[in-house]
PDB file of C-alpha atoms in Angstrom:
ATOM      1  CA  MET A   1     248.554 -11.863 -84.445  1.00 49.00           C
ATOM      2  CA  SER A   2     248.021  -9.170 -83.160  1.00 44.00           C
ATOM      3  CA  ARG A   3     243.851  -8.747 -80.920  1.00 40.00           C
ATOM      4  CA  VAL A   4     242.813  -6.759 -84.089  1.00 36.00           C
ATOM      5  CA  SER A   5     243.690  -8.889 -86.408  1.00 42.00           C
ATOM      6  CA  GLN A   6     242.201 -11.757 -84.501  1.00 42.00           C
ATOM      7  CA  PHE A   7     238.957 -10.193 -84.126  1.00 34.00           C
ATOM      8  CA  LEU A   8     238.797  -9.004 -87.600  1.00 35.00           C
ATOM      9  CA  LEU A   9     239.284 -12.935 -89.069  1.00 40.00           C
ATOM     10  CA  ILE A  10     235.937 -13.939 -86.462  1.00 35.00           C
ATOM     11  CA  VAL A  11     234.377 -10.937 -87.963  1.00 35.00           C
ATOM     12  CA  PHE A  12     234.886 -11.696 -91.807  1.00 36.00           C
ATOM     13  CA  CYS A  13     234.232 -15.893 -90.325  1.00 41.00           C
ATOM     14  CA  LEU A  14     230.867 -14.888 -89.402  1.00 35.00           C
ATOM     15  CA  THR A  15     230.118 -12.734 -91.863  1.00 37.00           C
ATOM     16  CA  LEU A  16     230.791 -16.070 -94.951  1.00 36.00           C
ATOM     17  CA  THR A  17     228.649 -18.590 -92.515  1.00 36.00           C
ATOM     18  CA  SER A  18     225.614 -15.403 -91.754  1.00 39.00           C
ATOM     19  CA  VAL A  19     225.141 -14.472 -95.437  1.00 41.00           C
ATOM     20  CA  PRO A  20     223.817 -16.336 -98.225  1.00 44.00           C
ATOM     21  CA  GLN A  21     226.155 -17.679-100.920  1.00 47.00           C
ATOM     22  CA  PRO A  22     224.989 -17.332-104.563  1.00 47.00           C
ATOM     23  CA  GLU A  23     224.394 -21.009-104.586  1.00 48.00           C
ATOM     24  CA  ILE A  24     222.122 -20.723-102.285  1.00 39.00           C
ATOM     25  CA  LEU A  25     219.690 -17.696-103.088  1.00 42.00           C
ATOM     26  CA  ALA A  26     220.049 -19.492-106.912  1.00 47.00           C
ATOM     27  CA  GLU A  27     218.598 -23.031-105.059  1.00 46.00           C
ATOM     28  CA  GLU A  28     215.723 -20.529-102.837  1.00 45.00           C
ATOM     29  CA  SER A  29     214.756 -18.784-106.262  1.00 45.00           C
ATOM     30  CA  LYS A  30     214.293 -22.207-108.418  1.00 46.00           C
ATOM     31  CA  ALA A  31     212.144 -24.273-105.804  1.00 43.00           C
ATOM     32  CA  GLU A  32     209.950 -21.123-106.086  1.00 51.00           C
ATOM     33  CA  GLU A  33     209.423 -20.948-109.256  1.00 61.00           C
ATOM     34  CA  THR A  34     208.738 -24.094-109.723  1.00 72.00           C
ATOM     35  CA  ALA A  35     205.798 -24.625-107.044  1.00 89.00           C
ATOM     36  CA  PRO A  36     203.226 -26.295-108.408  1.00 94.00           C
ATOM     37  CA  VAL A  37     199.799 -24.310-108.917  1.00 97.00           C
ATOM     38  CA  ARG A  38     197.595 -26.304-106.968  1.00 97.00           C
ATOM     39  CA  VAL A  39     194.337 -27.309-108.949  1.00 98.00           C
ATOM     40  CA  ALA A  40     190.496 -28.410-107.520  1.00 98.00           C
ATOM     41  CA  ILE A  41     188.578 -30.060-109.889  1.00 97.00           C
ATOM     42  CA  PHE A  42     185.176 -30.110-109.174  1.00 97.00           C
ATOM     43  CA  ASP A  43     183.310 -33.423-109.366  1.00 94.00           C
ATOM     44  CA  PHE A  44     181.117 -35.292-107.373  1.00 91.00           C
ATOM     45  CA  PRO A  45     178.411 -38.421-108.120  1.00 88.00           C
ATOM     46  CA  GLY A  46     175.988 -38.249-110.810  1.00 84.00           C
ATOM     47  CA  SER A  47     178.154 -35.550-112.613  1.00 84.00           C
ATOM     48  CA  GLY A  48     178.134 -36.556-116.203  1.00 80.00           C
ATOM     49  CA  SER A  49     181.919 -35.032-116.221  1.00 81.00           C
ATOM     50  CA  LEU A  50     184.677 -36.758-117.480  1.00 78.00           C
ATOM     51  CA  GLY A  51     186.648 -33.902-115.331  1.00 79.00           C
ATOM     52  CA  ASP A  52     188.335 -35.899-113.170  1.00 80.00           C
ATOM     53  CA  GLU A  53     189.674 -38.154-115.535  1.00 86.00           C
ATOM     54  CA  SER A  54     190.468 -35.983-118.327  1.00 91.00           C
ATOM     55  CA  LEU A  55     192.577 -33.549-116.278  1.00 96.00           C
ATOM     56  CA  PRO A  56     194.612 -35.060-113.836  1.00 95.00           C
ATOM     57  CA  ARG A  57     196.169 -37.241-117.137  1.00 94.00           C
ATOM     58  CA  PHE A  58     197.905 -33.843-117.980  1.00 95.00           C
ATOM     59  CA  LEU A  59     197.682 -31.261-114.921  1.00 96.00           C
ATOM     60  CA  THR A  60     200.947 -33.242-113.453  1.00 96.00           C
ATOM     61  CA  PRO A  61     203.000 -32.546-110.869  1.00 95.00           C
ATOM     62  CA  GLU A  62     205.738 -33.330-114.231  1.00 95.00           C
ATOM     63  CA  ASN A  63     203.734 -30.531-116.150  1.00 94.00           C
ATOM     64  CA  GLY A  64     203.771 -28.156-112.861  1.00 95.00           C
ATOM     65  CA  PHE A  65     200.793 -28.704-111.386  1.00 97.00           C
ATOM     66  CA  GLN A  66     199.282 -30.160-107.941  1.00 97.00           C
ATOM     67  CA  CYS A  67     195.469 -32.015-108.806  1.00 96.00           C
ATOM     68  CA  THR A  68     192.879 -32.626-106.012  1.00 97.00           C
ATOM     69  CA  ILE A  69     189.459 -33.401-107.225  1.00 96.00           C
ATOM     70  CA  ILE A  70     186.263 -31.276-104.490  1.00 97.00           C
ATOM     71  CA  SER A  71     183.868 -31.479-103.874  1.00 97.00           C
ATOM     72  CA  PRO A  72     180.156 -29.790-103.248  1.00 97.00           C
ATOM     73  CA  GLU A  73     180.795 -30.242 -99.556  1.00 97.00           C
ATOM     74  CA  GLU A  74     184.338 -29.851 -99.125  1.00 98.00           C
ATOM     75  CA  ILE A  75     183.413 -26.310-100.712  1.00 98.00           C
ATOM     76  CA  ARG A  76     180.808 -25.253 -99.151  1.00 98.00           C
ATOM     77  CA  LYS A  77     183.271 -25.545 -95.747  1.00 97.00           C
ATOM     78  CA  GLY A  78     185.402 -22.882 -97.182  1.00 97.00           C
ATOM     79  CA  GLN A  79     188.483 -25.525 -98.722  1.00 98.00           C
ATOM     80  CA  LEU A  80     189.029 -23.567-102.012  1.00 98.00           C
ATOM     81  CA  LYS A  81     191.444 -21.431-100.394  1.00 97.00           C
ATOM     82  CA  ASN A  82     193.476 -24.140 -99.547  1.00 97.00           C
ATOM     83  CA  PHE A  83     194.028 -23.687-103.895  1.00 98.00           C
ATOM     84  CA  ASP A  84     195.164 -21.767-106.578  1.00 98.00           C
ATOM     85  CA  VAL A  85     192.628 -22.377-109.046  1.00 98.00           C
ATOM     86  CA  VAL A  86     189.727 -24.691-109.012  1.00 98.00           C
ATOM     87  CA  ILE A  87     188.278 -25.730-112.162  1.00 98.00           C
ATOM     88  CA  MET A  88     184.617 -26.182-112.767  1.00 97.00           C
ATOM     89  CA  PRO A  89     184.657 -29.214-116.093  1.00 96.00           C
ATOM     90  CA  GLY A  90     181.484 -30.236-118.395  1.00 93.00           C
ATOM     91  CA  GLY A  91     179.014 -32.029-117.073  1.00 93.00           C
ATOM     92  CA  SER A  92     175.870 -30.172-116.635  1.00 94.00           C
ATOM     93  CA  GLY A  93     176.248 -26.404-115.047  1.00 95.00           C
ATOM     94  CA  SER A  94     172.408 -26.706-113.474  1.00 95.00           C
ATOM     95  CA  GLY A  95     173.412 -29.962-112.090  1.00 96.00           C
ATOM     96  CA  GLN A  96     176.904 -28.008-110.753  1.00 96.00           C
ATOM     97  CA  ALA A  97     174.811 -25.541-109.099  1.00 97.00           C
ATOM     98  CA  LYS A  98     172.445 -27.662-108.006  1.00 96.00           C
ATOM     99  CA  ALA A  99     175.511 -29.705-105.774  1.00 97.00           C
ATOM    100  CA  LEU A 100     176.991 -26.586-104.877  1.00 97.00           C
ATOM    101  CA  LYS A 101     174.510 -25.341-103.062  1.00 97.00           C
ATOM    102  CA  PRO A 102     173.567 -21.495-102.789  1.00 97.00           C
ATOM    103  CA  GLU A 103     176.184 -22.186 -99.837  1.00 98.00           C
ATOM    104  CA  GLY A 104     179.091 -23.416-101.817  1.00 98.00           C
ATOM    105  CA  ARG A 105     177.898 -21.175-104.746  1.00 98.00           C
ATOM    106  CA  ALA A 106     178.840 -18.219-102.542  1.00 98.00           C
ATOM    107  CA  GLU A 107     182.158 -19.558-101.671  1.00 98.00           C
ATOM    108  CA  VAL A 108     183.368 -20.313-105.098  1.00 98.00           C
ATOM    109  CA  ARG A 109     182.454 -16.240-105.939  1.00 98.00           C
ATOM    110  CA  LYS A 110     184.366 -15.337-102.334  1.00 98.00           C
ATOM    111  CA  PHE A 111     187.088 -17.441-103.449  1.00 98.00           C
ATOM    112  CA  VAL A 112     187.524 -15.916-106.791  1.00 98.00           C
ATOM    113  CA  LYS A 113     186.781 -11.899-105.657  1.00 97.00           C
ATOM    114  CA  ASN A 114     189.685 -12.940-102.948  1.00 97.00           C
ATOM    115  CA  GLY A 115     192.176 -12.852-105.944  1.00 97.00           C
ATOM    116  CA  GLY A 116     191.682 -16.977-106.306  1.00 98.00           C
ATOM    117  CA  GLY A 117     191.275 -18.445-110.923  1.00 98.00           C
ATOM    118  CA  TYR A 118     188.571 -20.240-112.123  1.00 98.00           C
ATOM    119  CA  VAL A 119     188.697 -22.306-115.244  1.00 98.00           C
ATOM    120  CA  GLY A 120     185.089 -22.731-116.524  1.00 98.00           C
ATOM    121  CA  ILE A 121     184.933 -25.842-119.187  1.00 97.00           C
ATOM    122  CA  CYS A 122     182.103 -26.779-121.291  1.00 96.00           C
ATOM    123  CA  ALA A 123     179.140 -26.744-118.240  1.00 96.00           C
ATOM    124  CA  GLY A 124     181.373 -24.760-115.773  1.00 97.00           C
ATOM    125  CA  ALA A 125     180.833 -21.719-118.760  1.00 97.00           C
ATOM    126  CA  TYR A 126     177.375 -21.828-118.758  1.00 97.00           C
ATOM    127  CA  LEU A 127     178.118 -22.475-114.922  1.00 97.00           C
ATOM    128  CA  ALA A 128     180.414 -18.906-114.423  1.00 98.00           C
ATOM    129  CA  SER A 129     178.124 -16.530-116.952  1.00 97.00           C
ATOM    130  CA  SER A 130     176.079 -14.401-115.590  1.00 95.00           C
ATOM    131  CA  HIS A 131     172.648 -15.716-117.530  1.00 91.00           C
ATOM    132  CA  TYR A 132     171.108 -17.856-115.419  1.00 93.00           C
ATOM    133  CA  LYS A 133     169.262 -18.210-112.149  1.00 94.00           C
ATOM    134  CA  TRP A 134     171.826 -20.371-110.942  1.00 96.00           C
ATOM    135  CA  SER A 135     174.599 -18.853-112.795  1.00 96.00           C
ATOM    136  CA  LEU A 136     177.547 -17.251-110.488  1.00 98.00           C
ATOM    137  CA  ASP A 137     177.723 -14.233-112.058  1.00 97.00           C
ATOM    138  CA  ILE A 138     181.540 -13.693-112.356  1.00 98.00           C
ATOM    139  CA  ILE A 139     182.101 -13.019-115.921  1.00 98.00           C
ATOM    140  CA  ASN A 140     179.664 -10.606-117.925  1.00 98.00           C
ATOM    141  CA  ALA A 141     178.564 -13.503-120.655  1.00 97.00           C
ATOM    142  CA  ARG A 142     175.268 -14.207-121.543  1.00 96.00           C
ATOM    143  CA  VAL A 143     174.754 -17.644-123.783  1.00 95.00           C
ATOM    144  CA  TRP A 144     173.614 -16.779-127.497  1.00 94.00           C
ATOM    145  CA  ASP A 145     171.014 -19.168-129.543  1.00 92.00           C
ATOM    146  CA  ARG A 146     169.892 -20.090-125.889  1.00 89.00           C
ATOM    147  CA  SER A 147     167.443 -22.719-126.676  1.00 90.00           C
ATOM    148  CA  HIS A 148     169.330 -24.512-129.308  1.00 92.00           C
ATOM    149  CA  TRP A 149     172.086 -25.765-126.205  1.00 90.00           C
ATOM    150  CA  ASN A 150     171.691 -29.334-127.254  1.00 91.00           C
ATOM    151  CA  ARG A 151     172.794 -28.842-130.643  1.00 94.00           C
ATOM    152  CA  GLY A 152     175.006 -31.494-131.107  1.00 93.00           C
ATOM    153  CA  LYS A 153     178.924 -33.225-131.214  1.00 94.00           C
ATOM    154  CA  SER A 154     181.547 -32.594-133.131  1.00 95.00           C
ATOM    155  CA  ASN A 155     184.921 -31.871-134.040  1.00 96.00           C
ATOM    156  CA  VAL A 156     185.240 -27.999-134.889  1.00 97.00           C
ATOM    157  CA  THR A 157     187.559 -25.637-135.726  1.00 97.00           C
ATOM    158  CA  ILE A 158     188.458 -22.456-133.065  1.00 98.00           C
ATOM    159  CA  GLN A 159     190.026 -19.321-134.598  1.00 98.00           C
ATOM    160  CA  LEU A 160     192.845 -17.689-131.636  1.00 98.00           C
ATOM    161  CA  THR A 161     192.465 -13.691-131.709  1.00 98.00           C
ATOM    162  CA  PRO A 162     195.822 -11.646-131.031  1.00 97.00           C
ATOM    163  CA  ALA A 163     195.081 -12.027-127.566  1.00 97.00           C
ATOM    164  CA  GLY A 164     194.759 -15.528-127.722  1.00 97.00           C
ATOM    165  CA  SER A 165     197.661 -16.462-129.341  1.00 97.00           C
ATOM    166  CA  GLU A 166     199.579 -14.231-126.492  1.00 96.00           C
ATOM    167  CA  VAL A 167     198.033 -16.002-123.517  1.00 95.00           C
ATOM    168  CA  LEU A 168     197.675 -19.530-124.786  1.00 97.00           C
ATOM    169  CA  SER A 169     199.925 -20.655-127.443  1.00 93.00           C
ATOM    170  CA  LYS A 170     202.663 -18.352-129.594  1.00 90.00           C
ATOM    171  CA  SER A 171     202.484 -21.295-132.104  1.00 89.00           C
ATOM    172  CA  LYS A 172     199.483 -21.649-134.071  1.00 93.00           C
ATOM    173  CA  SER A 173     195.989 -19.742-134.353  1.00 95.00           C
ATOM    174  CA  LYS A 174     194.050 -22.573-135.407  1.00 97.00           C
ATOM    175  CA  TYR A 175     192.652 -25.113-133.032  1.00 97.00           C
ATOM    176  CA  ASN A 176     190.150 -28.840-134.375  1.00 96.00           C
ATOM    177  CA  ILE A 177     189.063 -29.099-130.397  1.00 96.00           C
ATOM    178  CA  TYR A 178     185.935 -31.472-129.832  1.00 96.00           C
ATOM    179  CA  TYR A 179     182.682 -29.741-129.335  1.00 96.00           C
ATOM    180  CA  SER A 180     179.641 -30.955-126.914  1.00 95.00           C
ATOM    181  CA  ASN A 181     176.903 -28.131-126.501  1.00 95.00           C
ATOM    182  CA  GLY A 182     178.949 -25.713-124.814  1.00 96.00           C
ATOM    183  CA  PRO A 183     178.051 -21.867-124.270  1.00 97.00           C
ATOM    184  CA  LEU A 184     178.175 -19.984-127.370  1.00 96.00           C
ATOM    185  CA  LEU A 185     179.123 -16.859-125.643  1.00 96.00           C
ATOM    186  CA  VAL A 186     178.381 -13.112-126.150  1.00 97.00           C
ATOM    187  CA  PRO A 187     178.484 -10.199-124.294  1.00 97.00           C
ATOM    188  CA  ASP A 188     176.216  -9.522-121.825  1.00 96.00           C
ATOM    189  CA  ASN A 189     175.132  -6.422-120.145  1.00 95.00           C
ATOM    190  CA  GLN A 190     175.862  -6.625-116.880  1.00 95.00           C
ATOM    191  CA  PRO A 191     176.554  -2.928-115.070  1.00 95.00           C
ATOM    192  CA  ASP A 192     179.069  -4.417-112.071  1.00 94.00           C
ATOM    193  CA  LEU A 193     180.827  -6.944-113.906  1.00 97.00           C
ATOM    194  CA  PRO A 194     183.242  -5.513-116.187  1.00 97.00           C
ATOM    195  CA  GLY A 195     183.750  -6.716-119.869  1.00 96.00           C
ATOM    196  CA  TYR A 196     185.554  -9.357-120.702  1.00 98.00           C
ATOM    197  CA  GLU A 197     188.849 -10.311-123.810  1.00 98.00           C
ATOM    198  CA  VAL A 198     188.057 -12.364-126.449  1.00 98.00           C
ATOM    199  CA  LEU A 199     190.757 -15.440-126.877  1.00 98.00           C
ATOM    200  CA  ALA A 200     189.156 -17.325-129.391  1.00 98.00           C
ATOM    201  CA  THR A 201     185.798 -17.781-132.123  1.00 98.00           C
ATOM    202  CA  PHE A 202     183.941 -20.727-133.587  1.00 97.00           C
ATOM    203  CA  GLU A 203     185.466 -21.310-137.506  1.00 97.00           C
ATOM    204  CA  SER A 204     183.104 -24.010-138.525  1.00 96.00           C
ATOM    205  CA  GLU A 205     180.087 -25.691-136.329  1.00 94.00           C
ATOM    206  CA  VAL A 206     177.859 -27.631-134.941  1.00 94.00           C
ATOM    207  CA  ALA A 207     173.940 -27.320-135.823  1.00 93.00           C
ATOM    208  CA  ARG A 208     171.921 -30.403-135.647  1.00 94.00           C
ATOM    209  CA  ASN A 209     168.651 -31.223-133.491  1.00 93.00           C
ATOM    210  CA  GLY A 210     167.056 -28.328-134.906  1.00 92.00           C
ATOM    211  CA  ALA A 211     170.220 -25.825-134.026  1.00 92.00           C
ATOM    212  CA  PRO A 212     169.735 -23.052-136.781  1.00 92.00           C
ATOM    213  CA  ALA A 213     172.573 -22.682-139.355  1.00 91.00           C
ATOM    214  CA  GLU A 214     175.206 -20.326-139.435  1.00 89.00           C
ATOM    215  CA  ALA A 215     175.041 -19.153-135.448  1.00 92.00           C
ATOM    216  CA  MET A 216     177.698 -20.398-134.289  1.00 95.00           C
ATOM    217  CA  VAL A 217     180.294 -19.541-136.500  1.00 96.00           C
ATOM    218  CA  GLY A 218     181.817 -16.136-134.863  1.00 96.00           C
ATOM    219  CA  THR A 219     180.470 -16.493-131.620  1.00 97.00           C
ATOM    220  CA  HIS A 220     183.010 -16.373-128.278  1.00 98.00           C
ATOM    221  CA  ALA A 221     184.545 -20.438-127.685  1.00 98.00           C
ATOM    222  CA  ILE A 222     187.335 -18.641-124.622  1.00 98.00           C
ATOM    223  CA  ILE A 223     187.449 -15.522-122.942  1.00 98.00           C
ATOM    224  CA  ARG A 224     188.509 -14.677-119.913  1.00 98.00           C
ATOM    225  CA  SER A 225     188.235 -11.183-117.539  1.00 98.00           C
ATOM    226  CA  LYS A 226     188.557 -10.235-114.017  1.00 97.00           C
ATOM    227  CA  PHE A 227     186.167 -10.799-111.222  1.00 98.00           C
ATOM    228  CA  GLY A 228     187.477  -8.584-108.005  1.00 97.00           C
ATOM    229  CA  SER A 229     190.982  -9.563-107.008  1.00 96.00           C
ATOM    230  CA  GLY A 230     190.650 -12.866-109.266  1.00 97.00           C
ATOM    231  CA  ARG A 231     190.546 -14.744-112.805  1.00 98.00           C
ATOM    232  CA  VAL A 232     188.103 -16.400-115.053  1.00 98.00           C
ATOM    233  CA  ILE A 233     188.600 -18.281-117.596  1.00 98.00           C
ATOM    234  CA  CYS A 234     185.555 -19.780-119.408  1.00 98.00           C
ATOM    235  CA  PHE A 235     186.437 -22.659-122.260  1.00 98.00           C
ATOM    236  CA  SER A 236     183.021 -23.683-124.203  1.00 97.00           C
ATOM    237  CA  PRO A 237     184.616 -26.559-126.525  1.00 97.00           C
ATOM    238  CA  HIS A 238     187.086 -28.856-124.599  1.00 96.00           C
ATOM    239  CA  ALA A 239     190.929 -28.315-125.146  1.00 95.00           C
ATOM    240  CA  GLU A 240     190.972 -31.650-121.987  1.00 95.00           C
ATOM    241  CA  PHE A 241     189.658 -34.694-123.751  1.00 91.00           C
ATOM    242  CA  LYS A 242     191.755 -36.775-125.145  1.00 85.00           C
ATOM    243  CA  LYS A 243     194.026 -36.006-128.592  1.00 87.00           C
ATOM    244  CA  GLY A 244     192.483 -32.541-127.399  1.00 92.00           C
ATOM    245  CA  PRO A 245     194.930 -29.135-127.487  1.00 96.00           C
ATOM    246  CA  HIS A 246     196.039 -29.873-123.449  1.00 96.00           C
ATOM    247  CA  SER A 247     198.353 -26.641-124.127  1.00 95.00           C
ATOM    248  CA  LEU A 248     195.273 -24.468-124.319  1.00 97.00           C
ATOM    249  CA  ILE A 249     194.626 -25.494-120.631  1.00 97.00           C
ATOM    250  CA  ALA A 250     197.389 -25.447-118.619  1.00 96.00           C
ATOM    251  CA  SER A 251     198.269 -22.142-120.309  1.00 97.00           C
ATOM    252  CA  GLY A 252     194.832 -20.856-119.144  1.00 97.00           C
ATOM    253  CA  ILE A 253     195.492 -22.364-115.965  1.00 97.00           C
ATOM    254  CA  TYR A 254     198.460 -21.152-115.627  1.00 96.00           C
ATOM    255  CA  TRP A 255     196.750 -17.398-116.269  1.00 97.00           C
ATOM    256  CA  ALA A 256     194.244 -17.667-114.044  1.00 98.00           C
ATOM    257  CA  ALA A 257     196.544 -18.639-111.519  1.00 96.00           C
ATOM    258  CA  SER A 258     198.323 -15.885-111.410  1.00 90.00           C
ATOM    259  CA  GLN A 259     197.285 -12.635-109.064  1.00 63.00           C
ATOM    260  CA  ASP A 260     198.074  -8.405-110.441  1.00 50.00           C
TER     261      ASP A 260
END
């Protein structure tokens, strides 16, 4: 074999060892695609929430999620930077705001504004709104019939809008879901916030404890919007509870975790 032939053979062999092979590229691509969504679930002693129990039951690694319970203190220390999405579950919106303190609320706003995802469920939707002095003001929504917030607990029917079907579920558009004094969301008019998109409306209602009939039907059960570079989605009812449509929450988290 001539020296030229030997040189070409060496170059060819080096090329084979230095260029990633299709199988390697496919494995790396698959690993990137299956990286779990890092989810922080907010909880603290006396929160009144069951989110720390109900959410991890289906937000599992097998379903593409990595869940961690996060405390108000950890949020105030800037630990949200280690996650893709924060979930503010049920309980008390004002109680969540009080536990976070102004510093913690500022950290949540910064996290979302910089590209993080926010999922608010019931109390977490109250917290996200632009309605109260203690609200996060990250979605342009206020609470309809605020004086009758304690309207009761029962299963209700929600209807997905076309946008809701595209984002949350393409298999069906109507769901029976548990409601527990969640906010009846309607648009606010905050000039510094974009308008939100309706993903589902209430088709039936709960009207106890003096709440007027027909006030709930047609109000917004699930909404979404952007805040800075991040995404916000709010659920008034509890899709995460046992026997609930868990896929709605899972799809909402996936949407919130995505960045433009």
